[in-house]
Structure formats: structure tokens, C-alpha cells
Coordinates of C-alpha atoms in Angstrom, one line a residue:
Chain U
X73 CA -16.7 40.1 12.0
X74 CA -14.4 38.8 9.5
X75 CA -13.4 41.3 6.8
X76 CA -13.9 40.4 3.1
X77 CA -11.3 40.9 0.6
X78 CA -12.3 43.9 -0.8
X79 CA -12.0 45.5 2.9
X80 CA -9.0 47.9 2.2
X81 CA -8.9 47.7 -1.3
X82 CA -9.1 50.7 -3.4
X83 CA -11.5 49.1 -6.3
X84 CA -9.2 50.0 -8.8
X85 CA -6.2 48.8 -7.4
X86 CA -5.9 45.1 -10.1
X87 CA -2.7 44.0 -7.7
X88 CA -3.6 44.7 -4.4
X89 CA -7.6 42.9 -5.2
X90 CA -5.2 39.6 -6.1
X91 CA -2.7 40.2 -3.9
X92 CA -5.5 40.0 -0.8
X93 CA -7.5 37.4 -2.3
X94 CA -4.2 35.1 -2.7
X95 CA -2.8 36.3 1.0
X96 CA -6.1 37.1 3.1
X97 CA -8.2 35.3 5.5
X98 CA -11.2 35.1 7.1
X99 CA -12.3 32.8 10.3
X100 CA -16.1 32.7 8.7
X101 CA -17.8 33.3 5.9
X102 CA -20.2 36.7 5.0
X103 CA -22.4 37.7 2.5
X104 CA -20.0 39.3 0.7
X105 CA -21.6 40.9 -2.4
X106 CA -23.6 42.4 0.3
X107 CA -21.1 43.8 2.7
X108 CA -19.2 45.0 -0.6
X109 CA -22.3 47.4 -2.0
X110 CA -22.7 48.3 1.7
X111 CA -19.1 49.9 2.2
X112 CA -19.5 51.2 -1.1
X113 CA -16.7 49.0 -3.0
X114 CA -19.1 48.2 -5.6
X115 CA -22.3 49.8 -6.9
X116 CA -24.2 46.9 -7.1
X117 CA -24.0 42.9 -7.3
X118 CA -23.1 43.0 -11.0
X119 CA -20.2 45.1 -10.2
X120 CA -19.0 43.2 -7.2
X121 CA -18.8 40.0 -9.1
X122 CA -17.2 41.4 -12.3
X123 CA -14.6 43.0 -9.4
X124 CA -14.2 39.5 -8.1
X125 CA -14.0 37.6 -11.4
X126 CA -10.7 40.0 -12.2
X127 CA -9.3 39.7 -8.6
X128 CA -9.5 35.5 -8.6
X129 CA -8.2 35.6 -12.2
X130 CA -5.7 37.4 -11.5
X131 CA -4.6 36.1 -8.2
X132 CA -5.0 32.3 -9.5
X133 CA -2.8 33.0 -12.9
X134 CA 0.0 35.2 -10.5
X135 CA 0.0 32.3 -8.3
X136 CA 0.2 29.5 -10.9
X137 CA 3.3 31.3 -12.7
X138 CA 5.3 31.7 -9.4
X139 CA 4.8 28.4 -8.1
X140 CA 5.5 26.8 -11.8
X141 CA 8.7 28.9 -12.2
X142 CA 10.0 27.9 -8.6
X143 CA 9.7 24.1 -8.9
X144 CA 11.6 21.6 -10.6
X145 CA 14.0 24.1 -11.9
X146 CA 15.0 24.6 -8.3
X147 CA 14.7 21.2 -7.5
X148 CA 17.4 20.1 -10.2
X149 CA 19.6 22.5 -8.9
X150 CA 19.3 21.5 -5.5
X151 CA 19.9 18.3 -6.3
X152 CA 23.3 18.9 -7.8
X153 CA 24.5 21.1 -5.3
X154 CA 23.7 17.9 -2.6
X155 CA 25.6 15.6 -5.3
X156 CA 28.7 18.5 -5.5
X157 CA 28.7 18.9 -1.9
X158 CA 29.0 15.3 -0.8
X159 CA 31.3 14.0 -3.4
X160 CA 34.1 17.2 -2.1
X161 CA 33.1 16.9 1.9
X162 CA 34.8 13.0 0.7
X163 CA 37.1 14.3 -1.0
X164 CA 38.6 16.6 1.0
X165 CA 37.9 14.2 4.2
X166 CA 40.4 12.1 2.4
X167 CA 43.0 14.4 2.7
X168 CA 42.0 15.4 6.5
X169 CA 42.6 12.1 7.2
X170 CA 45.5 11.2 5.9
X171 CA 47.1 15.0 7.6
X172 CA 45.0 14.3 10.8
X173 CA 46.7 10.8 10.8
X174 CA 50.4 12.5 10.8
X175 CA 49.6 15.0 13.4
X176 CA 48.0 13.7 16.0
X177 CA 47.7 10.0 18.1
X178 CA 44.2 8.8 16.8
X179 CA 43.8 8.4 12.9
X180 CA 40.3 7.6 11.0
X181 CA 38.9 8.4 7.3
X182 CA 36.1 9.5 6.5
X183 CA 33.3 12.6 7.3
X184 CA 33.0 11.2 10.9
X185 CA 36.7 11.5 11.6
X186 CA 36.9 15.1 10.1
X187 CA 33.6 16.2 12.1
X188 CA 36.2 14.6 15.5
X189 CA 39.0 16.7 14.5
X190 CA 37.0 20.0 13.8
X191 CA 36.1 19.9 17.5
X192 CA 39.8 19.7 18.5
X193 CA 41.8 22.9 20.1
X194 CA 44.9 23.5 18.0
X195 CA 47.9 24.3 19.6
X196 CA 50.5 24.8 16.6
X197 CA 50.3 26.8 13.1
X198 CA 50.1 23.8 11.3
X199 CA 47.9 21.6 13.2
X200 CA 45.6 25.0 12.8
X201 CA 45.8 24.6 9.2
X202 CA 44.4 20.8 9.4
X203 CA 41.5 21.8 11.8
X204 CA 40.5 24.1 9.7
X205 CA 40.2 22.2 6.9
X206 CA 38.1 19.2 9.0
X207 CA 36.0 21.9 10.3
X208 CA 35.1 22.7 6.2
X209 CA 34.6 19.0 5.8
X210 CA 32.1 19.0 8.3
X211 CA 30.2 22.3 7.1
X212 CA 30.2 20.9 3.4
X213 CA 28.6 17.4 5.1
X214 CA 26.2 19.5 6.9
X215 CA 25.2 21.4 3.4
X216 CA 24.5 18.2 1.8
X217 CA 22.3 17.0 4.6
X218 CA 20.1 20.4 4.6
X219 CA 20.2 19.7 1.2
X220 CA 18.4 16.1 0.9
X221 CA 16.1 17.5 3.5
X222 CA 14.9 20.3 1.2
X223 CA 14.9 17.9 -1.4
X224 CA 12.8 15.7 0.7
X225 CA 10.0 18.6 1.4
X226 CA 10.3 19.8 -1.8
X227 CA 9.6 17.0 -4.1
X228 CA 6.3 15.5 -2.9
X229 CA 4.5 18.7 -3.4
X230 CA 6.5 19.5 -7.3
X231 CA 5.9 15.9 -8.1
X232 CA 3.6 13.9 -5.8
X233 CA 3.3 10.7 -7.4
X234 CA 7.1 10.5 -8.5
X235 CA 7.9 11.1 -5.2
X236 CA 5.4 8.8 -3.6
X237 CA 6.8 5.8 -5.9
X238 CA 10.5 6.3 -5.9
X239 CA 11.2 8.1 -2.8
X240 CA 11.7 12.0 -3.0
X241 CA 15.5 12.2 -3.1
X242 CA 15.7 9.7 -6.4
X243 CA 12.6 11.2 -7.8
X244 CA 14.4 14.4 -7.8
X245 CA 17.6 12.5 -9.6
X246 CA 15.6 11.2 -12.3
X247 CA 14.3 14.9 -12.7
X248 CA 17.7 16.6 -12.7
X249 CA 18.6 13.3 -15.1
X250 CA 16.1 14.6 -17.6
X251 CA 16.4 18.0 -17.2
X252 CA 13.2 18.8 -15.6
X253 CA 9.8 17.0 -15.0
X254 CA 8.6 18.0 -18.4
X255 CA 11.2 16.1 -20.5
X256 CA 10.8 13.7 -17.6
X257 CA 7.0 13.3 -18.4
X258 CA 8.2 13.6 -22.3
X259 CA 10.3 10.2 -22.3
X260 CA 9.1 6.6 -23.2
X261 CA 9.7 4.1 -19.9
X262 CA 12.4 2.6 -21.2
X263 CA 14.8 5.6 -21.0
X264 CA 13.6 6.1 -17.5
X265 CA 14.8 2.4 -16.9
X266 CA 18.5 3.6 -18.3
X267 CA 18.6 7.2 -16.9
X268 CA 22.2 7.1 -15.3
X269 CA 23.6 3.9 -17.1
X270 CA 24.5 6.5 -20.4
X271 CA 27.8 5.0 -20.3
X272 CA 26.8 1.4 -20.0
X273 CA 23.6 2.0 -22.7
X274 CA 26.3 3.8 -25.5
X275 CA 28.8 0.4 -25.2
X276 CA 25.7 -1.4 -25.7
X277 CA 24.6 0.5 -28.9
X278 CA 27.9 0.4 -30.3
X279 CA 27.9 -3.1 -30.1
X280 CA 30.1 -4.3 -27.3
X281 CA 28.0 -4.9 -24.3
X282 CA 24.9 -6.1 -23.3
X283 CA 21.9 -3.7 -22.7
X284 CA 21.6 -2.2 -18.7
X285 CA 18.7 -3.5 -17.3
X286 CA 19.0 -0.4 -14.9
X287 CA 20.0 3.2 -14.3
X288 CA 19.6 5.5 -11.3
X289 CA 16.8 2.9 -10.6
X290 CA 18.9 0.3 -9.0
X291 CA 18.9 2.6 -5.5
X292 CA 15.3 1.8 -5.7
X293 CA 14.3 -0.9 -2.6
X294 CA 12.0 -2.8 -5.9
X295 CA 14.9 -3.1 -8.1
X296 CA 18.2 -3.9 -5.4
X297 CA 16.4 -5.8 -3.0
X298 CA 14.7 -8.5 -6.1
X299 CA 17.2 -11.2 -6.8
X300 CA 19.4 -10.5 -9.8
X301 CA 17.3 -12.7 -12.3
X302 CA 14.2 -10.8 -11.7
X303 CA 16.0 -7.3 -11.7
X304 CA 15.4 -6.6 -15.2
X305 CA 11.7 -7.2 -14.5
X306 CA 11.7 -5.1 -11.4
X307 CA 13.2 -2.3 -13.3
X308 CA 10.8 -2.7 -16.4
X309 CA 7.9 -2.4 -13.8
X310 CA 9.5 0.1 -11.8
X311 CA 10.1 2.1 -14.8
X312 CA 6.7 2.2 -16.1
X313 CA 4.9 3.5 -12.9
X314 CA 7.5 6.2 -12.6
X315 CA 7.0 7.1 -16.1
X316 CA 2.9 6.9 -15.3
X317 CA 3.5 9.3 -12.3
X318 CA 5.7 11.8 -14.0
X319 CA 3.2 12.2 -16.8
X320 CA 0.3 12.3 -14.2
X321 CA 2.5 14.9 -11.9
X322 CA 3.4 17.2 -15.2
X323 CA 0.1 17.0 -16.8
X324 CA -2.4 16.4 -14.5
X325 CA -1.0 17.4 -10.9
X326 CA -3.4 15.3 -8.7
X327 CA -2.2 12.6 -6.5
X328 CA -3.4 9.0 -7.1
X329 CA -2.7 6.4 -4.5
X330 CA -3.8 3.6 -6.9
X331 CA -0.2 4.2 -8.6
X332 CA 1.4 3.4 -5.4
X333 CA -1.3 0.1 -5.0
X334 CA -0.3 -1.3 -8.7
X335 CA 3.4 -0.6 -8.2
X336 CA 3.2 -2.8 -4.8
X337 CA 0.9 -5.4 -6.8
X338 CA 3.7 -5.8 -9.6
X339 CA 6.7 -6.4 -8.1
X340 CA 4.8 -9.2 -5.2
X341 CA 4.0 -11.0 -8.6
X342 CA 7.7 -10.4 -9.5
X343 CA 9.0 -11.6 -6.4
X344 CA 7.0 -14.1 -6.1
X345 CA 8.2 -16.5 -8.9
X346 CA 11.3 -17.3 -6.7
X347 CA 9.1 -19.3 -4.9
X348 CA 7.4 -21.3 -7.3
Chain O
X10 CA -36.4 14.2 -10.4
X11 CA -36.2 17.8 -11.8
X12 CA -33.3 19.3 -13.1
X13 CA -31.9 22.3 -12.5
X14 CA -32.5 24.8 -15.5
X15 CA -30.2 25.3 -18.2
X16 CA -29.3 20.9 -18.0
X17 CA -31.1 19.4 -20.8
X18 CA -31.3 15.8 -21.9
X19 CA -30.7 16.3 -25.5
X20 CA -30.0 14.2 -28.6
X21 CA -25.8 14.4 -29.4
X22 CA -24.3 12.7 -31.7
X23 CA -27.4 10.4 -31.9
X24 CA -27.6 9.7 -28.4
X25 CA -29.9 11.6 -25.7
X26 CA -27.0 12.8 -23.6
X27 CA -27.2 15.7 -20.5
X28 CA -26.0 18.8 -21.7
X29 CA -25.3 22.4 -20.7
X30 CA -25.3 25.6 -22.9
X31 CA -21.5 27.3 -22.8
X32 CA -18.2 27.9 -24.4
X33 CA -16.5 24.7 -25.2
X34 CA -13.7 23.6 -23.3
X35 CA -12.2 20.1 -23.5
X36 CA -13.0 18.7 -27.0
X37 CA -16.6 17.6 -25.8
X38 CA -19.6 17.3 -28.9
X39 CA -21.5 20.6 -29.2
X40 CA -25.1 21.0 -30.6
X41 CA -26.9 24.3 -31.1
X42 CA -24.4 25.4 -28.7
X43 CA -25.2 22.2 -26.3
X44 CA -22.0 20.9 -24.4
X45 CA -22.5 17.2 -24.1
X46 CA -21.6 16.5 -20.6
X47 CA -19.8 13.2 -19.8
X48 CA -20.4 11.3 -17.3
X49 CA -17.4 8.9 -17.2
X50 CA -15.6 12.1 -16.8
X51 CA -17.8 14.5 -14.2
X52 CA -18.6 12.7 -11.0
X53 CA -21.3 15.2 -11.0
X54 CA -22.2 14.0 -14.5
X55 CA -22.5 11.2 -13.3
X56 CA -24.4 11.9 -10.5
X57 CA -27.3 13.2 -12.5
X58 CA -27.2 10.9 -15.2
X59 CA -27.6 7.7 -12.5
X60 CA -31.0 9.6 -11.3
X61 CA -30.2 11.2 -8.2
X62 CA -32.1 14.2 -6.9
X63 CA -29.3 16.8 -6.4
X64 CA -32.3 19.5 -5.2
X65 CA -31.0 22.5 -5.6
X66 CA -32.9 25.6 -7.1
X67 CA -32.1 27.3 -10.5
X68 CA -29.3 29.3 -11.3
X69 CA -27.8 28.1 -7.9
X70 CA -24.7 29.8 -6.1
X71 CA -22.0 27.1 -5.8
X72 CA -18.8 26.3 -3.9
X73 CA -17.0 23.5 -5.7
X74 CA -13.8 21.9 -4.3
X75 CA -11.4 19.8 -6.1
X76 CA -12.3 21.6 -9.5
X77 CA -8.9 20.5 -11.2
X78 CA -8.3 21.9 -14.2
X79 CA -12.3 22.7 -14.7
X80 CA -13.7 19.8 -16.8
X81 CA -17.2 19.2 -14.6
X82 CA -17.0 23.2 -13.4
X83 CA -17.4 24.4 -16.8
X84 CA -20.6 22.1 -16.9
X85 CA -21.8 23.7 -13.6
X86 CA -20.7 27.2 -14.4
X87 CA -23.2 27.1 -17.0
X88 CA -26.1 26.7 -15.2
X89 CA -25.3 28.0 -12.0
X90 CA -25.0 31.4 -10.4
X91 CA -21.9 33.1 -8.7
X92 CA -19.8 29.5 -8.9
X93 CA -16.6 29.5 -6.9
X94 CA -13.7 26.9 -7.7
X95 CA -11.2 25.8 -5.1
X96 CA -8.1 23.4 -6.3
X97 CA -5.1 22.8 -4.9
X98 CA -2.6 22.0 -7.2
X99 CA -1.4 24.8 -9.7
X100 CA -0.9 22.5 -12.7
X101 CA -4.9 21.9 -13.5
X102 CA -5.2 25.9 -12.0
X103 CA -3.9 27.0 -15.4
X104 CA -6.3 25.2 -17.4
X105 CA -8.9 26.3 -14.7
X106 CA -8.1 29.7 -15.7
X107 CA -8.1 29.3 -19.0
X108 CA -12.1 28.2 -18.4
X109 CA -13.0 31.4 -16.2
X110 CA -11.7 33.6 -18.8
X111 CA -14.6 33.1 -20.6
X112 CA -17.2 32.6 -17.3
X113 CA -17.9 35.7 -16.1
X114 CA -19.5 33.7 -13.4
X115 CA -16.8 31.1 -12.7
X116 CA -14.3 31.9 -10.1
X117 CA -10.7 30.3 -9.3
X118 CA -9.1 29.9 -6.3
X119 CA -6.0 27.9 -6.0
X120 CA -6.4 27.1 -2.2
X121 CA -6.7 24.0 0.2
X122 CA -10.1 22.7 0.5
X123 CA -9.0 21.6 3.6
X124 CA -8.4 25.1 5.1
X125 CA -11.8 26.7 4.4
X126 CA -10.1 29.9 6.5
X127 CA -7.8 30.7 3.8
X128 CA -11.0 31.4 1.2
X129 CA -13.5 32.2 3.5
X130 CA -12.7 36.1 3.0
X131 CA -13.4 35.3 -0.6
X132 CA -16.5 33.2 -0.8
X133 CA -19.7 33.8 0.5
X134 CA -22.2 32.2 2.9
X135 CA -25.3 30.6 2.3
X136 CA -23.9 28.9 -1.4
X137 CA -26.9 26.9 -2.3
X138 CA -24.4 23.4 -3.1
X139 CA -21.4 22.6 -2.0
X140 CA -20.0 20.5 -5.0
X141 CA -17.0 18.0 -3.4
X142 CA -14.5 15.7 -5.3
X143 CA -11.5 16.2 -3.7
X144 CA -8.8 12.7 -3.8
X145 CA -7.2 13.6 -0.3
X146 CA -7.4 11.0 2.7
X147 CA -10.0 12.5 5.5
X148 CA -13.2 13.7 2.8
X149 CA -15.8 13.6 5.5
X150 CA -13.7 15.9 7.1
X151 CA -13.6 18.5 4.0
X152 CA -16.9 18.6 3.6
X153 CA -17.4 19.0 7.5
X154 CA -15.6 21.9 7.2
X155 CA -16.6 23.6 4.5
X156 CA -19.9 23.4 6.1
X157 CA -20.1 26.9 7.1
X158 CA -20.9 27.8 3.4
X159 CA -24.0 26.4 2.7
X160 CA -27.1 28.0 3.5
X161 CA -30.0 26.0 5.8
X162 CA -31.5 24.3 2.8
X163 CA -28.6 24.2 0.9
X164 CA -27.1 20.9 -0.5
X165 CA -23.3 18.6 0.1
X166 CA -23.1 17.0 -3.7
X167 CA -20.1 14.6 -2.8
X168 CA -18.0 12.1 -4.8
X169 CA -16.4 9.8 -2.1
X170 CA -13.4 8.4 -3.7
X171 CA -12.7 4.7 -1.5
X172 CA -8.8 4.5 -2.6
X173 CA -8.1 7.7 -1.6
X174 CA -9.3 7.0 2.1
X175 CA -7.1 3.4 2.1
X176 CA -6.1 2.1 -1.0
X177 CA -5.6 -1.0 0.6
X178 CA -9.2 -1.8 2.3
X179 CA -12.2 -2.7 0.5
X180 CA -14.5 0.2 -0.4
X181 CA -17.3 -1.9 0.9
X182 CA -15.6 -0.8 4.4
X183 CA -14.2 2.7 3.6
X184 CA -18.1 4.2 2.9
X185 CA -19.4 3.1 6.2
X186 CA -16.9 4.6 7.9
X187 CA -16.8 8.1 5.6
X188 CA -20.7 8.3 5.7
X189 CA -20.7 8.0 9.8
X190 CA -18.2 10.6 10.4
X191 CA -20.4 12.6 7.5
X192 CA -23.0 12.5 9.6
X193 CA -21.6 14.6 12.2
X194 CA -23.1 17.5 10.5
X195 CA -25.0 16.1 7.7
X196 CA -28.0 14.7 7.2
X197 CA -27.4 11.9 4.4
X198 CA -30.6 12.4 1.8
X199 CA -28.8 9.4 -1.0
X200 CA -26.1 7.4 -1.6
X201 CA -25.3 5.8 -4.6
X202 CA -22.4 3.9 -6.6
X203 CA -21.0 5.1 -9.2
X204 CA -20.6 2.7 -11.4
X205 CA -20.1 1.8 -14.4
X206 CA -19.0 5.6 -14.9
X207 CA -16.4 5.7 -11.8
X208 CA -14.7 3.1 -10.1
X209 CA -15.2 2.3 -6.4
X210 CA -17.0 6.0 -5.5
X211 CA -19.4 6.7 -3.7
X212 CA -22.1 9.3 -4.7
X213 CA -23.7 11.4 -1.6
X214 CA -26.4 14.0 -1.9
X215 CA -26.8 15.4 1.9
X216 CA -28.1 18.4 3.7
X217 CA -26.5 20.1 6.9
X218 CA -27.9 19.3 10.2

């Protein structure tokens, strides 16, 4: 027979009760109120339900607090760390390429060259230093990959609709640029459209440049995969749906697959102009 | 059809509307302590409004799957006995906790309705109704997995959302598949499309086989 949440709990231990509700499990339900009264956890049904009410409220409050605190702030850190790791890895890889070329017969550039070099056996003290630097590059590149994997896993639970429409990494970048999911949800769609193109936007506002049509959302296939004449429309349509997705994620939290369908439809219409 | 005790049709704002008695939750109109139950905001409200027979006793024990922020659950708890409200997303649960604070018989659970073993140590067996409104693929499987909570004569009241199963397929094609799967464990008693209140939804009343 399964055990109820109250099985090993002192009736006055509120924290223990909340933890049991959160972490416990059972193969099958039982007549818990009767079991609890029989075991002396509560004197009657009424008292059992009072204690259950307190325990479930405590559990829900604690878990909501924990999960909310976690999430979008941690994602912002992860995205920025990924970009830093990427940028520094590439910068150091250039140095490794230059150095390695002067020491060894084969030369090359980039992360892949550094990874290859990192596996070599050093024969002189100077080779030792160059190879050690190459292994740092390889390690940093691995860390950037691991961060990307984390972002791909975490974003859909934090912002399910935004992640579905934008892809997890772009969704995380938008959240990072806005400074949080709540901040992103409060921005008008025109602002989201040019997030990441601030320099171009301010040049435009100062009056000596055309208005930017897209910021970071350019990396979305629906923008860069649309022909240049229609990219402005595609960017506007995408930004509109992403704004709605961010608001749903922040204020409601449920997944709405119809948003995906509406976006697909809208982009198909825009791209159909090409043929006509 | 008879409504369970505690749900009444009352004149509110000059119209006859479904109503329950309790603390207001979402800015709904209230008259003499009766809260108007808006069928456009609640699948269960729409089921009752269209005249489906929920087939539950007075003061039922209820397991509600997909409670969201608690709009519908607040009405359910008004007329029910112990009401277990399962919701998976943390943000709506924040609001649900607020609703439950004013209702001693409402127990919020931040759990995944697809994994009943994670709340079977809390939710009692032999509930009179499993009310289901989950926007996930595999809605029939959610109902089948939660059948273990239902009393022999208990009812499943489910709102099946076609777009959650497959956004690209015509709802007319989706519903028969879901009902077919559902009948592996349930006897379907009544179905009804939920227009005009909710688009592309099918309401189902069923009994455990």
C-alpha cells in the first residue's frame, strides 16, 4: 500500500509537510483522509483538510518562489557568458593560429586548429606554452557549447512560447537584451523589432540614417530567409508575434501552439508576394 | 438536467447568468454574494451553459487538472467539497495560491497532470469528478492516467482543445481520434462543441469503464 504525504510528518511541522507534498509520490491514491485519521495525524476529516490546505499552500508558495527566482535572471547570465566564452575563444584562437604557424609545419586558424594543436606533444618549452594556450581555447569553446546546450534546455521551461517561435537561443538573447522576461513583455513590438540594433536606431534618431528594420531578430530564418524587399514586413510580423509570446509567457505561462500557426501563416503570405 | 447545489441561474446585470457563491476573484460582477460565472472565460462554465449534464452529486470531491490561475477552479470550489487543483506552470500557480487562500477546501498543487504518481500521495481516491482542461498534446492519455482517482460512478468532464493535439489538422479530424483513445478507459456519455464560447473545443462527459 502507498504512503500518504503525512506518513512521516509531525502534525506541527509545517515545513516538513510542505516538503512532503512537493517531493513525495505514490503508486496509487488511497482514501487519505481516513488513513490520516486512523493513524492519528488528524482527529477528524475537518482537521485533516485544514492541515492539507496549509501544506499544499506552503508547498505551492515555496515552489513558485523558487522556480521564478531561478529562471530568467539565470538565463540572462548564461547567454552573456556564452557570448563572452565564444568571443574570447575566437580571439585567443587567432593568437594560437599565429603562434602555432611559426612553430609547426601545419598552420591554420580558428577553434578547430587550436583543438588540433591542443592534442600535440610539446618538445620544447615554447611549444609547451603555445599548446597550453591552445588547450585553453579548446576548453573555452567547449564551455560555450555547454552553455548553449543549457540555454536550449532551459529556455522552453522559462518562456515556452517565445522559445517555440524564436528558437531557444534567440529567445534567450531577446530576454537578455531587454534585461528579463518581464521587461521584454512590457516592451512594444516596435522596440523588440530593433533590439540589438541600438547603434543604428540612435543614428536614425539623430537624423542621419534610415530607421533599422531589424535587430537581433535578423538571425531568425523568417527574417534573413525572406528576400530583402520584404524583410521589413517579415521583421514586423515576427516581432509582433514574439511580443505576444513574451507576454503570454510572463503573465499566463501556458503554451499556445496557435501562435506558431499564426506566424507561419503570416510569413507565408509575405513571402507569396514574391511570386505575384 | 439538474445543476449541483450551489450553482444557480441568477439575474445579474440584467441578464440571467450562472453564478456561485464565494469571494470574488477576477473582477466578475457580484450580486448578493453570487459571482457571475462567465462561460467565455471558463470551459466548465460553457459546458453547463450549453445544458450538458455534469452528473455529479452535491458537494462533490473534485480533481481539477489544468487549473491555470484559478478562474474556473474558484467557481468549482464554491460549490464543491475538497477540490484538488493541479497546474504545471509556476506563474499561474502564483495566482492560484491567492484564490486558494480564501477557500479552505481548495488545495493547489504545482504538478504535471501527465504524472499522477507525483500527486497520488496527496489526492484522495474515489473523487466524484475529474475536470480536465489541459492544453497539451495527448489529452486523452492525461484522462486515462488520472482515471485511478475516479470513483466507480464518478464523471470525467473534459474540454478537449483540438489545436493542442495538432495545430495543422482540422478539428473535425482530431476529435474522433481523441474520443477513440479516450474510450479505452471511459464510456463517453455526452459530447458537445463549445462554440460560440470557445473555438475548436469539444466538451466531453464520460464515465470510467
